[in-house]
Coordinates of C-alpha atoms in Angstrom, one line a residue:
M1 CA -13.5 81.1 0.3
G2 CA -10.7 83.2 1.8
K3 CA -12.1 82.7 5.1
K4 CA -12.1 79.0 4.9
L5 CA -8.8 78.8 3.5
G6 CA -7.6 80.5 6.4
T7 CA -9.2 78.4 8.8
V8 CA -7.8 75.3 7.3
A9 CA -4.3 76.9 7.4
L10 CA -4.9 77.8 11.0
F11 CA -5.9 74.1 11.8
L12 CA -3.1 72.7 9.6
G13 CA -0.4 75.0 11.2
A14 CA -1.5 73.9 14.6
F15 CA -1.3 70.4 13.8
V16 CA 2.1 70.5 12.2
L17 CA 3.4 72.7 15.2
A18 CA 2.1 70.0 17.8
L19 CA 3.9 67.3 15.4
A20 CA 7.1 69.4 15.9
V21 CA 6.8 69.4 19.7
L22 CA 5.8 65.7 20.0
S23 CA 8.5 64.7 17.8
K24 CA 11.2 66.5 19.8
F25 CA 9.8 65.5 23.3
Y26 CA 7.8 62.5 22.8
M27 CA 8.7 60.4 19.7
Y28 CA 12.7 61.1 20.1
D29 CA 12.6 59.7 23.7
R30 CA 10.7 56.4 22.6
L31 CA 13.2 55.9 19.5
A32 CA 16.6 56.7 21.2
V33 CA 16.7 53.4 23.4
V34 CA 18.5 50.2 22.7
P35 CA 16.2 47.1 22.0
L36 CA 15.4 44.7 24.6
N37 CA 15.8 41.9 22.2
Q38 CA 19.3 42.7 21.1
D39 CA 20.9 39.5 19.3
A40 CA 24.3 40.4 17.8
V41 CA 27.7 38.7 17.3
S42 CA 30.9 40.8 16.6
E43 CA 34.4 39.7 15.6
A44 CA 37.8 41.3 16.0
T45 CA 41.2 39.5 14.7
T46 CA 44.7 40.2 14.5
A47 CA 46.0 41.6 11.0
P48 CA 47.5 39.3 8.7
G49 CA 51.1 39.1 9.2
A50 CA 50.8 40.7 12.6
D51 CA 50.5 37.4 14.7
A52 CA 49.8 37.8 18.6
E53 CA 52.3 36.2 21.0
Y54 CA 50.6 34.6 24.0
L55 CA 51.0 31.9 26.5
D56 CA 49.0 29.0 25.7
V57 CA 47.9 27.0 28.9
A58 CA 46.6 24.1 27.1
A59 CA 49.8 23.6 25.3
G60 CA 51.9 23.3 28.6
L61 CA 52.4 26.8 29.5
K62 CA 54.2 27.5 26.1
V63 CA 54.8 30.8 24.4
T64 CA 53.0 30.8 21.0
N65 CA 52.8 33.0 18.1
G66 CA 49.9 33.1 15.8
P67 CA 46.6 34.6 14.7
L68 CA 44.1 35.4 17.5
K69 CA 39.9 36.1 17.1
N70 CA 37.7 37.7 19.6
V71 CA 34.2 37.0 19.5
K72 CA 31.4 38.8 21.4
V73 CA 27.9 37.1 21.5
V74 CA 25.2 39.5 22.9
R75 CA 21.9 38.4 23.5
G76 CA 19.1 40.7 25.2
D77 CA 16.8 39.3 27.9
V78 CA 13.2 40.8 27.2
E79 CA 11.3 39.6 30.4
A80 CA 14.3 40.2 32.5
S81 CA 14.7 43.6 31.4
K82 CA 10.9 44.3 32.0
K83 CA 11.1 43.4 35.4
A84 CA 14.6 45.3 36.1
S85 CA 12.6 48.5 34.7
K86 CA 9.8 47.6 36.9
A87 CA 12.1 47.1 40.1
L88 CA 14.3 50.2 39.3
D89 CA 11.6 52.5 38.1
R90 CA 13.6 53.6 35.1
D91 CA 14.1 52.2 31.5
I92 CA 16.7 49.3 31.5
A93 CA 17.9 46.6 29.4
V94 CA 19.4 43.5 30.5
W95 CA 21.9 41.8 27.9
D96 CA 23.9 38.4 28.2
I97 CA 27.4 38.6 26.7
Y98 CA 29.9 35.8 26.2
D99 CA 33.3 37.4 25.3
F100 CA 36.0 35.3 24.4
T101 CA 39.4 35.1 22.8
D102 CA 41.2 32.3 21.1
T103 CA 42.6 31.0 17.8
P104 CA 40.4 31.5 14.7
S105 CA 39.9 27.7 14.4
F106 CA 38.4 27.5 18.1
D107 CA 34.9 26.2 18.2
A108 CA 32.7 27.8 21.2
K109 CA 30.3 25.0 21.0
S110 CA 33.1 22.4 21.8
G111 CA 33.0 22.5 25.4
E112 CA 36.7 23.7 25.4
S113 CA 37.8 26.7 27.5
P114 CA 39.1 29.5 25.3
L115 CA 42.3 31.0 25.9
T116 CA 40.3 33.9 27.8
G117 CA 36.7 34.1 28.2
T118 CA 34.1 36.0 30.3
D119 CA 30.4 35.3 30.8
D120 CA 28.1 38.6 31.9
R121 CA 25.0 39.7 32.6
V122 CA 24.5 43.2 32.5
A123 CA 21.8 45.6 33.5
F124 CA 22.1 49.3 32.1
D125 CA 20.1 52.4 31.1
R126 CA 18.5 52.1 27.4
N127 CA 19.3 55.8 26.8
T128 CA 22.6 56.7 28.2
G129 CA 24.1 53.1 28.3
E130 CA 25.2 53.4 31.9
A131 CA 25.5 50.1 33.9
V132 CA 23.0 49.9 36.8
K133 CA 23.3 47.6 39.9
Y134 CA 20.5 45.0 39.9
E135 CA 20.2 41.7 41.6
D136 CA 19.7 39.6 38.4
T137 CA 23.2 40.4 36.9
K138 CA 26.4 38.4 37.2
S139 CA 30.2 38.6 36.0
E140 CA 32.0 35.3 35.3
G141 CA 35.6 34.9 34.6
D142 CA 38.8 33.3 35.4
G143 CA 36.9 31.0 37.5
K144 CA 35.1 33.6 39.6
V145 CA 31.5 34.3 39.5
V146 CA 30.5 37.8 41.1
K147 CA 26.7 38.0 41.6
P148 CA 25.4 40.4 41.3
A149 CA 27.6 42.2 39.1
D150 CA 29.1 45.6 40.2
V151 CA 29.6 46.7 36.7
K152 CA 29.8 50.7 36.3
G153 CA 30.3 53.2 33.7
L154 CA 29.6 52.3 30.0
Y155 CA 29.7 48.5 28.9
F156 CA 28.2 47.7 25.3
K157 CA 27.9 51.2 23.8
F158 CA 28.2 55.1 24.2
P159 CA 25.0 57.2 25.1
F160 CA 22.6 58.3 22.3
D161 CA 23.8 61.9 21.2
A162 CA 27.1 61.1 22.4
Q163 CA 29.1 64.3 23.2
K164 CA 32.8 65.2 22.5
K165 CA 33.9 64.8 26.0
T166 CA 35.2 61.8 28.3
Y167 CA 33.3 59.2 29.7
Q168 CA 33.9 56.1 31.9
F169 CA 34.1 52.7 30.0
W170 CA 34.0 49.4 31.9
D171 CA 37.2 47.3 31.7
G172 CA 36.8 43.5 32.6
T173 CA 40.4 42.8 33.5
L174 CA 40.4 46.0 36.1
R175 CA 37.0 45.2 36.9
K176 CA 36.3 48.9 37.1
A177 CA 35.6 51.8 34.8
T178 CA 38.5 54.1 33.4
P179 CA 38.3 57.1 31.2
V180 CA 37.6 56.9 27.5
K181 CA 38.8 60.3 26.2
Y182 CA 37.4 61.9 22.9
V183 CA 40.0 62.3 20.4
G184 CA 38.4 63.7 17.2
E185 CA 36.1 63.1 14.1
G186 CA 36.6 60.9 11.5
E187 CA 34.9 58.9 8.8
V188 CA 34.2 55.3 8.6
K189 CA 33.2 53.7 5.2
G190 CA 31.4 57.4 4.7
L191 CA 29.9 57.4 8.0
K192 CA 30.8 60.2 10.4
V193 CA 32.1 58.9 13.6
Y194 CA 33.5 60.3 16.8
K195 CA 36.7 58.7 17.9
Y196 CA 37.5 57.9 21.5
R197 CA 40.7 56.1 23.3
Q198 CA 40.9 54.3 26.5
T199 CA 44.5 54.1 27.9
I200 CA 45.4 51.8 30.7
E201 CA 49.1 52.1 31.5
P202 CA 51.0 49.2 32.8
I203 CA 49.1 48.1 36.3
K204 CA 49.3 45.1 38.4
S205 CA 46.1 43.2 38.0
G206 CA 46.7 40.2 40.3
T207 CA 49.5 37.6 41.0
I208 CA 49.8 34.0 39.7
D209 CA 52.1 31.0 40.9
V210 CA 54.0 29.5 37.8
P211 CA 56.6 26.8 37.4
G212 CA 60.2 28.5 38.2
D213 CA 61.6 27.4 35.3
L214 CA 59.1 28.9 33.4
V215 CA 60.5 32.4 34.3
G216 CA 64.1 31.4 34.5
Q217 CA 64.0 30.6 38.3
T218 CA 65.4 27.4 40.1
A219 CA 62.5 27.3 42.4
A220 CA 59.9 24.7 41.9
T221 CA 57.1 27.5 42.1
V222 CA 57.3 31.2 42.1
T223 CA 54.6 33.9 42.6
A224 CA 54.8 36.6 39.9
D225 CA 52.8 39.7 39.3
Q226 CA 50.4 40.1 36.8
I227 CA 51.0 43.2 34.7
Y228 CA 48.1 44.4 32.4
S229 CA 48.1 47.2 29.8
S230 CA 45.9 48.2 26.8
V231 CA 45.0 50.8 24.6
T232 CA 41.3 50.6 23.0
N233 CA 40.2 52.6 19.9
Y234 CA 36.4 53.5 19.5
S235 CA 34.9 54.7 16.3
I236 CA 31.3 55.3 17.2
E237 CA 28.2 56.7 15.4
P238 CA 27.4 59.8 17.7
V239 CA 23.6 59.8 17.1
T240 CA 23.0 56.4 18.3
G241 CA 26.2 55.9 20.2
V242 CA 27.1 52.4 18.7
V243 CA 30.5 51.2 18.1
I244 CA 31.0 51.2 14.5
W245 CA 34.8 50.1 14.5
G246 CA 37.0 49.1 17.6
Q247 CA 40.5 48.1 18.3
T248 CA 42.4 46.7 21.5
A249 CA 46.1 46.4 21.8
Q250 CA 47.1 44.7 24.8
D251 CA 50.6 43.9 26.3
N252 CA 50.3 41.6 29.2
Y253 CA 53.2 40.3 31.1
L254 CA 54.4 38.5 34.1
E255 CA 57.0 40.5 36.7
L256 CA 59.3 39.3 39.3
D257 CA 60.8 42.1 41.5
G258 CA 59.8 44.7 39.1
E259 CA 61.5 43.1 36.2
R260 CA 59.6 41.7 32.9
V261 CA 60.1 37.9 32.7
L262 CA 57.4 36.5 30.4
T263 CA 54.8 38.0 27.8
T264 CA 51.2 36.4 28.5
T265 CA 49.5 38.2 25.8
K266 CA 51.0 40.8 23.0
A267 CA 48.2 41.4 20.5
T268 CA 46.3 43.9 18.5
L269 CA 42.6 42.7 17.4
S270 CA 40.4 45.2 15.2
Y271 CA 37.1 44.7 14.0
T272 CA 36.5 42.5 10.6
D273 CA 35.7 44.4 7.6
A274 CA 32.5 42.4 7.4
N275 CA 31.6 43.4 10.8
V276 CA 32.4 47.1 10.3
T277 CA 30.4 47.2 7.0
K278 CA 27.3 45.6 8.7
N279 CA 27.6 48.1 11.3
V280 CA 27.6 50.9 9.0
D281 CA 24.6 49.4 6.9
D282 CA 22.7 48.8 10.1
Y283 CA 22.9 52.0 11.9
K284 CA 23.3 54.8 9.2
S285 CA 19.6 54.6 8.6
K286 CA 18.7 54.5 12.3
A287 CA 21.0 57.7 12.7
M288 CA 19.2 59.4 9.9
L289 CA 16.0 58.6 11.5
L290 CA 16.6 59.7 14.7
T291 CA 18.2 62.8 13.3
A292 CA 15.1 63.6 11.6
V293 CA 12.8 63.1 14.7
N294 CA 15.1 65.1 17.0
T295 CA 16.1 67.7 14.5
W296 CA 14.7 68.2 11.2
I297 CA 11.1 67.4 11.9
P298 CA 10.9 69.8 14.9
I299 CA 12.5 72.6 13.1
G300 CA 11.0 72.2 9.9
G301 CA 7.7 71.7 11.5
A302 CA 7.9 74.6 13.9
I303 CA 8.7 77.1 10.9
L304 CA 6.0 75.6 8.7
G305 CA 3.4 75.4 11.5
I306 CA 4.2 79.2 12.5
L307 CA 3.9 80.0 8.7
L308 CA 0.7 78.2 8.4
I309 CA -0.9 79.9 11.5
A310 CA 0.1 83.5 10.4
V311 CA -1.2 82.8 6.8
G312 CA -4.5 81.6 8.3
I313 CA -4.8 84.7 10.5
F314 CA -3.7 87.0 7.7
A315 CA -6.6 85.3 5.5
R316 CA -9.3 85.5 8.0
R317 CA -8.3 89.2 8.8
D318 CA -7.8 90.1 5.1
R319 CA -11.5 88.7 4.4
S320 CA -13.0 90.5 7.2
T321 CA -11.7 93.7 6.2
D322 CA -12.8 93.5 2.6
G323 CA -16.2 92.6 3.6
T324 CA -16.4 95.7 5.8
R325 CA -15.6 98.0 2.8
R326 CA -18.1 96.4 0.5
S327 CA -20.5 96.9 3.0
D328 CA -19.8 100.4 3.7
S329 CA -19.8 101.3 -0.3
K330 CA -23.3 99.7 -0.7
D331 CA -24.5 102.2 2.1
L332 CA -23.3 105.1 0.3
V333 CA -24.8 104.4 -2.9
G334 CA -28.1 103.8 -1.3
A335 CA -27.8 107.0 0.5
R336 CA -27.2 109.0 -2.7

């Protein structure tokens, strides 16, 4: 009986040990990827009583104060993702994103143009989140279309198993990736997060022709420098790399001969509470699953597997030793 139990323990230990290895080096790699069929909408708004200041083109180039809302609509293209993965020989996702900012009452289906908006199609690594160059991508905004999109760095999210370090994150206004620095840990609705900050100091992003009287000039038209600056804070769930809470503060204005003459956008927009709650609910369980597959199961399985194998070996040896002793005793009695 002991020998049979020892054999069972050996096989069970080997199975558990193999499961621990598979969990770490096989299952995790297949779970730690973004979905191809992503379908999500996120919203960020100005806080009550903290209205934005912006240049309303539709109202006749009038500086306006009032609330603003940013909406990001993300849709994954499954077939395009499969084609990109095959073409680039790596695991790629292709997502479309319509990102616009306007007043809270703006209807995206109205056919009207928002205050600002971009329509991008981005290909990126499903695990690291890093954008890759691929022919079936685009970046559309300010009346310009770039095909294929030359996006670099992170775009939608941080990598799975995010580290406490500086990453490069895409900025659509500058059309380049800039540093996003790790600034500490925290909690969002009870969920542990890593905090990162992307700071872009005032920089010339282009020029624009505007009526002279808009900027205090007598000339009918003047060419002004467009100055852009922003500070974006991200609170991410580190296991999945998903942004749980985000906030962007922008201060954009026009300059003439190095002097600020007109504010074009000055606003701070933060994820809505409903958006944050949904993110926590969606990704808390996913983070626990990935942690189990990457850490708990491999460590626990390795310990249990080794223990079972040791018990099995001991049981088989002990049984063999006992049998030998009983046989020797019978020989001695018979000799007498």
